[in-house]
Amino acid sequence: MRLRRFEIHNYKCIEHVTLEWEDLLVLIGENNAGKSSVLSAIAVFLSGSSIKDSSLFRRHQTDDGNAIELIGHFDCLTDDEKAQVAVRGRMDGDQWVLKKRYWFAPGEDGEAGGWKEQLFSESPRLSWRPVGLSQATIMAV
């Protein structure tokens, strides 16, 4: 499996950016241009880590409307990878698209709020479908 395109929304200083590459990506820019933020977002996405730190949100706005979204477009999947539950039936041609959203939902009626994480996989037939929900989100549904 190869990550060939990556989209970032509301992560650190990045409002929206889309990066595409074949085999090599080189980030060049002035200091504070967001190069490290791009690499950090890719690392979070690929590691499966959750985001529970308001300093990682653009302008520290953590509500659902300002959720961090990280979207990976993968190609070159092996037959075993195509057979995985999260991937099977959700491929668009030879590629698989995975979207991760992170936000903080305030509590209601005196209840404590909580960090939320939602994973979606794009299906050519059904558009975005949930792959999995974090425990906090499952309890809120």
Coordinates of N, CA and C in Angstrom, one line a residue:
M1 N 0.9 -1.2 0.0 CA 0.0 0.0 0.0 C 0.9 1.2 0.0
R2 N 0.5 2.2 -0.8 CA 1.3 3.5 -0.9 C 0.4 4.7 -0.7
L3 N 0.8 5.6 0.2 CA 0.0 6.8 0.4 C 0.5 7.7 -0.8
R4 N -0.4 8.1 -1.7 CA -0.1 8.9 -2.8 C -0.6 10.3 -2.8
R5 N -1.6 10.5 -2.0 CA -2.3 11.9 -1.9 C -2.7 12.0 -0.4
F6 N -2.5 13.2 0.1 CA -2.9 13.5 1.5 C -3.5 14.9 1.6
E7 N -4.6 14.9 2.3 CA -5.3 16.2 2.5 C -5.3 16.5 4.0
I8 N -5.1 17.8 4.3 CA -5.1 18.3 5.7 C -6.1 19.4 5.9
H9 N -7.0 19.4 6.9 CA -7.9 20.5 7.2 C -7.8 20.8 8.6
N10 N -7.6 22.1 8.9 CA -7.6 22.6 10.3 C -6.6 22.0 11.3
Y11 N -5.4 21.7 10.7 CA -4.3 21.2 11.6 C -3.2 22.2 11.8
K12 N -3.0 22.6 13.0 CA -2.0 23.6 13.4 C -2.3 24.9 12.6
C13 N -1.3 25.3 11.8 CA -1.4 26.5 11.0 C -2.1 26.3 9.6
I14 N -2.4 25.1 9.3 CA -2.9 24.7 8.0 C -4.5 24.7 8.0
E15 N -5.0 25.6 7.2 CA -6.5 25.6 7.0 C -6.9 24.4 6.0
H16 N -6.2 24.4 4.9 CA -6.5 23.3 3.9 C -5.3 23.2 3.0
V17 N -4.8 22.0 2.8 CA -3.7 21.7 1.9 C -3.9 20.3 1.3
T18 N -3.6 20.1 0.0 CA -3.7 18.8 -0.6 C -2.3 18.6 -1.2
L19 N -1.7 17.5 -0.9 CA -0.4 17.1 -1.4 C -0.5 15.8 -2.2
E20 N 0.1 15.8 -3.4 CA 0.1 14.6 -4.2 C 1.5 14.3 -4.7
W21 N 1.9 13.1 -4.7 CA 3.2 12.7 -5.2 C 3.2 11.3 -5.8
E22 N 4.2 11.0 -6.5 CA 4.4 9.6 -7.0 C 5.2 8.8 -6.0
D23 N 6.5 9.0 -6.0 CA 7.4 8.2 -5.2 C 8.2 9.1 -4.2
L24 N 8.2 10.4 -4.4 CA 9.0 11.2 -3.5 C 8.3 12.6 -3.3
L25 N 8.4 13.0 -2.1 CA 7.8 14.3 -1.7 C 8.9 15.1 -1.0
V26 N 9.2 16.3 -1.5 CA 10.2 17.2 -0.9 C 9.4 18.5 -0.5
L27 N 9.6 18.8 0.8 CA 8.9 20.0 1.3 C 10.0 21.1 1.5
I28 N 9.8 22.2 0.8 CA 10.7 23.3 0.8 C 9.9 24.6 1.1
G29 N 10.5 25.4 2.0 CA 9.8 26.6 2.3 C 10.5 27.4 3.4
E30 N 10.0 28.6 3.6 CA 10.6 29.4 4.7 C 10.3 28.9 6.1
N31 N 10.9 29.4 7.1 CA 10.6 29.1 8.4 C 9.1 29.4 8.7
N32 N 8.5 28.6 9.5 CA 7.0 28.8 9.9 C 6.1 28.8 8.7
A33 N 6.5 28.1 7.6 CA 5.6 27.9 6.5 C 4.7 26.7 6.6
G34 N 4.9 25.8 7.6 CA 4.1 24.6 7.8 C 4.7 23.3 7.4
K35 N 5.9 23.3 7.0 CA 6.5 22.0 6.6 C 6.5 20.9 7.7
S36 N 6.8 21.3 8.9 CA 6.8 20.4 10.1 C 5.3 20.0 10.4
S37 N 4.4 20.9 10.2 CA 3.0 20.6 10.5 C 2.5 19.5 9.5
V38 N 2.9 19.6 8.2 CA 2.5 18.6 7.3 C 3.1 17.2 7.7
L39 N 4.4 17.2 8.1 CA 5.0 15.9 8.5 C 4.3 15.4 9.7
S40 N 4.0 16.3 10.7 CA 3.3 15.9 11.9 C 1.9 15.3 11.6
A41 N 1.2 15.9 10.7 CA -0.1 15.4 10.4 C -0.1 14.0 9.7
I42 N 0.9 13.8 8.8 CA 1.1 12.5 8.2 C 1.4 11.5 9.3
A43 N 2.3 11.9 10.2 CA 2.7 10.9 11.3 C 1.5 10.5 12.1
V44 N 0.7 11.5 12.5 CA -0.5 11.2 13.3 C -1.4 10.3 12.5
F45 N -1.7 10.6 11.3 CA -2.6 9.8 10.4 C -2.1 8.3 10.3
L46 N -0.8 8.1 10.0 CA -0.3 6.8 9.7 C -0.1 6.0 11.0
S47 N 0.1 6.7 12.1 CA 0.4 6.0 13.4 C -0.9 5.5 14.1
G48 N -2.0 6.1 13.7 CA -3.3 5.7 14.3 C -3.5 6.4 15.6
S49 N -2.7 7.4 15.9 CA -2.8 8.1 17.2 C -4.1 9.0 17.1
S50 N -4.7 9.2 18.3 CA -5.8 10.2 18.5 C -5.3 11.6 18.7
I51 N -6.1 12.5 18.4 CA -5.7 13.9 18.7 C -6.6 14.4 19.8
K52 N -6.0 14.7 20.9 CA -6.7 15.2 22.1 C -5.9 16.4 22.7
D53 N -5.5 17.3 21.8 CA -4.7 18.5 22.2 C -5.2 19.7 21.4
S54 N -5.8 20.6 22.1 CA -6.3 21.8 21.4 C -5.3 22.6 20.7
S55 N -4.0 22.5 21.1 CA -3.0 23.3 20.4 C -2.7 22.7 19.0
L56 N -3.2 21.5 18.7 CA -3.0 21.0 17.3 C -4.1 21.5 16.3
F57 N -5.2 22.1 16.9 CA -6.3 22.6 16.1 C -6.0 24.0 15.6
R58 N -6.3 24.3 14.3 CA -6.1 25.6 13.8 C -6.9 26.6 14.6
R59 N -6.1 27.7 15.1 CA -6.7 28.7 15.9 C -7.2 28.2 17.2
H60 N -6.8 27.0 17.6 CA -7.3 26.3 18.9 C -8.8 26.1 18.9
Q61 N -9.5 26.1 17.8 CA -10.9 25.9 17.8 C -11.2 24.4 17.6
T62 N -11.7 23.8 18.6 CA -11.9 22.3 18.6 C -13.3 21.8 18.4
D63 N -14.2 22.7 18.1 CA -15.6 22.2 17.9 C -15.8 21.4 16.6
D64 N -16.9 20.8 16.4 CA -17.2 19.9 15.3 C -17.0 20.7 14.0
G65 N -17.4 22.0 13.9 CA -17.3 22.8 12.7 C -15.9 23.1 12.3
N66 N -14.9 22.9 13.3 CA -13.5 23.2 13.0 C -12.7 21.9 13.2
A67 N -13.3 20.8 13.0 CA -12.6 19.5 13.3 C -11.4 19.4 12.4
I68 N -10.4 18.7 12.9 CA -9.3 18.3 12.1 C -9.7 17.2 11.2
E69 N -9.4 17.3 9.9 CA -9.7 16.2 9.0 C -8.4 15.8 8.3
L70 N -8.0 14.6 8.3 CA -6.9 14.1 7.6 C -7.3 13.0 6.7
I71 N -7.0 13.1 5.4 CA -7.6 12.2 4.4 C -6.4 11.6 3.6
G72 N -6.3 10.3 3.6 CA -5.3 9.6 2.9 C -5.8 8.9 1.7
H73 N -5.2 9.0 0.6 CA -5.5 8.3 -0.6 C -4.4 7.3 -0.9
F74 N -4.8 6.0 -0.9 CA -3.8 4.9 -1.0 C -4.0 4.2 -2.3
D75 N -2.9 3.8 -2.9 CA -3.0 2.9 -4.1 C -1.9 1.8 -3.9
C76 N -1.8 0.9 -4.9 CA -0.8 -0.2 -4.8 C -1.1 -1.1 -3.7
L77 N -2.4 -1.4 -3.4 CA -2.8 -2.3 -2.3 C -2.6 -3.8 -2.8
T78 N -2.1 -4.6 -1.9 CA -2.0 -6.0 -2.1 C -3.3 -6.7 -2.0
D79 N -3.4 -7.9 -2.5 CA -4.7 -8.6 -2.4 C -5.1 -8.8 -0.9
D80 N -4.2 -9.0 0.0 CA -4.5 -9.1 1.4 C -5.0 -7.8 2.0
E81 N -4.4 -6.7 1.6 CA -4.9 -5.4 2.0 C -6.3 -5.1 1.5
K82 N -6.6 -5.5 0.3 CA -7.9 -5.3 -0.3 C -8.9 -6.1 0.4
A83 N -8.6 -7.2 1.0 CA -9.5 -8.1 1.7 C -9.8 -7.7 3.1
Q84 N -9.1 -6.7 3.6 CA -9.3 -6.2 5.0 C -10.7 -5.6 5.1
V85 N -11.4 -5.8 6.3 CA -12.7 -5.3 6.5 C -12.9 -3.8 6.2
A86 N -12.0 -3.0 6.6 CA -12.1 -1.5 6.4 C -12.0 -1.2 4.9
V87 N -11.4 -2.0 4.1 CA -11.1 -1.7 2.7 C -12.1 -2.4 1.8
R88 N -12.4 -3.6 2.1 CA -13.3 -4.4 1.2 C -14.6 -3.7 0.9
G89 N -14.9 -3.6 -0.4 CA -16.1 -3.0 -0.9 C -16.1 -1.5 -0.9
R90 N -14.9 -0.9 -0.5 CA -14.8 0.5 -0.3 C -13.7 1.1 -1.3
M91 N -13.3 0.3 -2.2 CA -12.3 0.8 -3.1 C -12.9 1.5 -4.3
D92 N -12.2 2.5 -4.8 CA -12.7 3.3 -5.9 C -11.6 3.0 -7.0
G93 N -11.9 2.0 -7.8 CA -10.9 1.5 -8.8 C -9.8 0.8 -8.1
D94 N -8.6 1.3 -8.2 CA -7.5 0.7 -7.6 C -7.0 1.5 -6.4
Q95 N -7.8 2.4 -5.9 CA -7.4 3.2 -4.7 C -8.4 3.1 -3.6
W96 N -7.9 3.4 -2.4 CA -8.7 3.4 -1.2 C -8.5 4.7 -0.5
V97 N -9.6 5.3 0.0 CA -9.5 6.6 0.6 C -10.0 6.5 2.1
L98 N -9.2 7.0 3.0 CA -9.5 6.9 4.4 C -9.5 8.3 5.0
K99 N -10.6 8.7 5.7 CA -10.7 10.0 6.3 C -10.8 9.9 7.8
K100 N -10.0 10.7 8.5 CA -10.1 10.7 10.0 C -10.5 12.1 10.4
R101 N -11.5 12.2 11.3 CA -11.9 13.5 11.9 C -11.7 13.5 13.4
Y102 N -11.3 14.6 13.9 CA -11.0 14.8 15.4 C -11.6 16.1 15.8
W103 N -12.3 16.1 17.0 CA -12.9 17.3 17.5 C -13.2 17.1 19.0
F104 N -13.6 18.2 19.7 CA -14.0 18.1 21.1 C -15.5 18.5 21.1
A105 N -16.3 17.7 21.7 CA -17.8 17.9 21.9 C -18.0 18.3 23.3
P106 N -18.6 19.5 23.5 CA -18.9 19.9 24.9 C -20.0 19.0 25.5
G107 N -20.0 18.9 26.8 CA -21.1 18.1 27.5 C -22.4 18.9 27.5
E108 N -23.4 18.2 27.7 CA -24.7 18.8 27.9 C -25.3 18.5 29.2
D109 N -26.1 19.4 29.8 CA -26.8 19.2 31.0 C -25.9 18.8 32.1
G110 N -24.8 19.5 32.3 CA -23.8 19.2 33.4 C -22.9 18.0 33.1
E111 N -23.0 17.3 32.0 CA -22.1 16.2 31.7 C -20.8 16.8 31.1
A112 N -19.8 16.0 31.4 CA -18.5 16.4 30.8 C -18.4 16.2 29.3
G113 N -17.7 17.0 28.6 CA -17.5 16.8 27.2 C -16.5 15.8 27.0
G114 N -16.1 15.6 25.7 CA -15.1 14.6 25.4 C -14.5 14.7 24.0
W115 N -13.4 14.2 23.9 CA -12.7 14.2 22.5 C -13.3 13.1 21.7
K116 N -13.5 13.4 20.4 CA -14.2 12.5 19.5 C -13.2 12.2 18.3
E117 N -13.4 11.0 17.8 CA -12.6 10.6 16.6 C -13.5 9.8 15.8
Q118 N -13.5 10.1 14.5 CA -14.4 9.3 13.6 C -13.6 8.9 12.3
L119 N -13.7 7.7 11.9 CA -13.0 7.2 10.7 C -14.0 6.9 9.6
F120 N -13.7 7.3 8.4 CA -14.6 7.1 7.3 C -13.8 6.5 6.2
S121 N -14.4 5.7 5.4 CA -13.8 5.1 4.2 C -14.7 5.4 3.0
E122 N -14.2 5.9 1.9 CA -15.0 6.2 0.8 C -15.4 5.0 0.0
S123 N -16.7 4.9 -0.2 CA -17.2 3.8 -1.0 C -17.7 4.3 -2.3
P124 N -17.4 3.8 -3.5 CA -17.9 4.3 -4.7 C -19.4 4.2 -4.8
R125 N -20.0 3.3 -4.1 CA -21.4 3.1 -4.1 C -22.2 4.0 -3.1
L126 N -21.6 4.2 -1.9 CA -22.3 4.8 -0.9 C -21.7 6.1 -0.3
S127 N -20.7 6.6 -1.0 CA -20.0 7.8 -0.6 C -19.3 7.5 0.8
W128 N -19.2 8.4 1.7 CA -18.5 8.1 3.0 C -19.3 7.3 3.9
R129 N -18.6 6.2 4.4 CA -19.3 5.3 5.4 C -18.3 5.2 6.6
P130 N -18.9 5.1 7.8 CA -18.0 5.0 9.0 C -17.3 3.6 8.9
V131 N -16.0 3.7 9.3 CA -15.2 2.5 9.5 C -15.2 2.1 10.9
G132 N -15.1 3.1 11.8 CA -15.1 2.8 13.2 C -15.2 4.1 14.0
L133 N -15.6 4.0 15.2 CA -15.8 5.2 16.1 C -15.0 5.0 17.3
S134 N -14.5 6.1 17.9 CA -13.8 5.9 19.2 C -14.8 5.6 20.2
Q135 N -14.3 5.1 21.3 CA -15.2 4.7 22.4 C -16.1 5.9 22.9
A136 N -15.4 7.1 23.0 CA -16.2 8.3 23.4 C -17.3 8.6 22.5
T137 N -17.1 8.4 21.2 CA -18.2 8.7 20.2 C -19.2 7.6 20.3
I138 N -18.9 6.4 20.5 CA -19.9 5.3 20.6 C -20.8 5.6 21.8
M139 N -20.3 6.0 22.9 CA -21.1 6.3 24.0 C -22.0 7.5 23.8
A140 N -21.6 8.4 22.9 CA -22.4 9.6 22.7 C -23.5 9.4 21.7
V141 N -23.4 8.3 20.9 CA -24.4 8.0 19.9 C -25.7 7.5 20.5

